[in-house]
CSV table of C-alpha atoms in Angstrom, one decimal:
chain,number,residue,atom,x,y,z
A,1,MET,CA,-5.7,7.5,6.1
A,2,LYS,CA,-9.4,8.4,5.9
A,3,ALA,CA,-11.9,5.6,5.3
A,4,SER,CA,-15.3,6.0,3.8
A,5,VAL,CA,-18.2,3.9,2.5
A,6,ILE,CA,-19.0,4.7,-1.2
A,7,SER,CA,-21.8,2.3,-1.9
A,8,ILE,CA,-23.8,-0.5,-0.2
A,9,GLN,CA,-25.7,-2.7,-2.7
A,10,PRO,CA,-27.9,-5.7,-1.9
A,11,LEU,CA,-27.1,-8.8,-3.8
A,12,GLU,CA,-30.4,-9.8,-5.3
A,13,GLY,CA,-32.0,-13.0,-3.9
A,14,THR,CA,-29.6,-13.2,-1.0
A,15,ASN,CA,-29.1,-11.8,2.5
A,16,GLN,CA,-25.8,-10.3,1.4
A,17,PHE,CA,-24.6,-6.8,0.5
A,18,GLN,CA,-21.7,-5.6,-1.6
A,19,VAL,CA,-19.9,-2.7,0.2
A,20,LEU,CA,-17.5,-0.5,-1.7
A,21,MET,CA,-15.1,1.5,0.4
A,22,LEU,CA,-12.4,4.1,-0.2
A,23,ILE,CA,-9.4,3.8,2.2
A,24,GLY,CA,-6.9,6.6,1.4
A,25,ASN,CA,-6.8,6.5,-2.4
A,26,ASN,CA,-7.5,2.8,-2.7
A,27,HIS,CA,-10.9,1.2,-3.4
A,28,LYS,CA,-11.8,-2.0,-1.6
A,29,GLN,CA,-14.9,-4.2,-2.0
A,30,PHE,CA,-16.3,-6.5,0.7
A,31,THR,CA,-19.3,-8.7,1.1
A,32,PHE,CA,-21.5,-8.5,4.2
A,33,THR,CA,-24.1,-11.0,5.4
A,34,VAL,CA,-27.1,-10.2,7.5
A,35,GLU,CA,-28.6,-13.0,9.5
A,36,GLN,CA,-31.9,-12.7,11.4
A,37,PRO,CA,-32.1,-15.4,14.1
A,38,GLN,CA,-35.6,-16.9,14.2
A,39,GLN,CA,-38.0,-15.1,16.5
A,40,GLU,CA,-35.4,-12.5,17.5
A,41,SER,CA,-35.7,-8.8,17.0
A,42,PHE,CA,-32.0,-8.3,16.2
A,43,ALA,CA,-29.8,-9.0,13.2
A,44,VAL,CA,-26.3,-10.4,13.1
A,45,ILE,CA,-24.2,-8.5,10.6
A,46,GLY,CA,-20.8,-9.8,9.5
A,47,GLY,CA,-18.2,-8.9,6.9
A,48,ASP,CA,-16.4,-11.4,4.8
A,49,ILE,CA,-13.0,-12.9,5.9
A,50,ASP,CA,-11.1,-10.3,3.8
A,51,PHE,CA,-13.0,-7.4,5.6
A,52,CYS,CA,-12.2,-9.0,9.0
A,53,LYS,CA,-8.5,-9.4,8.2
A,54,PHE,CA,-8.2,-5.9,6.7
A,55,PHE,CA,-9.8,-4.1,9.6
A,56,SER,CA,-8.5,-6.3,12.4
A,57,PHE,CA,-6.7,-3.4,13.9
A,58,ASN,CA,-9.4,-0.9,13.0
A,59,GLN,CA,-12.5,-2.1,14.9
A,60,HIS,CA,-13.9,1.4,15.1
A,61,ILE,CA,-14.3,1.3,11.3
A,62,SER,CA,-15.7,-2.3,11.4
A,63,ALA,CA,-18.4,-1.2,13.8
A,64,LYS,CA,-19.5,1.8,11.8
A,65,VAL,CA,-19.6,-0.1,8.5
A,66,GLY,CA,-21.7,-2.9,10.1
A,67,ASP,CA,-24.1,-0.2,11.4
A,68,LEU,CA,-24.5,1.2,7.9
A,69,VAL,CA,-25.2,-2.2,6.4
A,70,GLY,CA,-27.8,-2.8,9.1
A,71,GLN,CA,-29.5,0.5,8.3
A,72,VAL,CA,-29.6,-0.3,4.6
A,73,ASP,CA,-31.0,-3.8,5.4
A,74,ARG,CA,-33.8,-2.1,7.4
A,75,GLY,CA,-34.7,0.0,4.4
A,76,GLN,CA,-33.2,3.3,5.7
A,77,ILE,CA,-31.9,5.7,3.1
A,78,ILE,CA,-28.3,6.7,3.7
A,79,LYS,CA,-26.6,9.6,1.9
A,80,LEU,CA,-23.3,8.2,0.6
A,81,PRO,CA,-20.3,8.5,0.8
A,82,VAL,CA,-20.1,8.3,4.6
A,83,ALA,CA,-16.8,8.9,6.4
A,84,VAL,CA,-16.2,6.0,8.9
A,85,GLY,CA,-12.9,7.0,10.5
A,86,ASP,CA,-9.2,7.0,10.2
A,87,PHE,CA,-7.5,3.8,9.1
A,88,TYR,CA,-4.4,3.0,11.2
A,89,THR,CA,-1.5,0.7,10.4
A,90,PRO,CA,-1.1,-2.1,12.9
A,91,GLU,CA,1.8,-0.3,14.5
A,92,VAL,CA,-0.2,3.0,15.0
A,93,ALA,CA,-3.3,1.1,16.1
A,94,ILE,CA,-1.3,-0.7,18.8
A,95,GLU,CA,0.1,2.7,20.0
A,96,GLN,CA,-3.4,4.1,20.1
A,97,GLN,CA,-4.5,1.1,22.2
A,98,LYS,CA,-1.7,1.6,24.6
A,99,ARG,CA,-2.8,5.2,25.2
A,100,PHE,CA,-6.4,4.0,26.0
A,101,ARG,CA,-5.1,1.3,28.3
A,102,SER,CA,-2.9,3.7,30.2
A,103,ARG,CA,-5.8,6.1,30.6
A,104,ASP,CA,-8.0,3.2,31.8
A,105,ASP,CA,-5.3,2.2,34.3
A,106,MET,CA,-5.2,5.7,35.6
A,107,PHE,CA,-9.0,5.7,36.2
A,108,ASN,CA,-9.0,2.3,37.7
A,109,LYS,CA,-6.3,3.4,40.3
A,110,GLN,CA,-8.4,6.3,41.5
A,111,PRO,CA,-9.8,5.8,45.0
A,112,VAL,CA,-13.5,5.0,45.1
A,113,ALA,CA,-15.6,7.4,47.2
A,114,GLU,CA,-17.7,5.6,49.7
């Protein structure tokens, strides 16, 4: 299923954002929090527990959504909707991971030129 971000809205007076997504034909809404550690140049962006559970097997989507929230937090203008990847069931996601692992194993077994 295709996943996309439809809207990212700041919650007034907070460091939180409401994110509306479309996964296949289903709408999902999540809350993100942006934390700026004191005297640091980076921000920590995290989705609510429902987001974390829902995308636990789809980290590629989690990363893209977090990046988009960070861009909005920094005042960048994003043209929505934005496609953020294919949503996989846990079974399909595990199969995808196996393919990456076997490819990594193949590269790791290659002799290293000296």
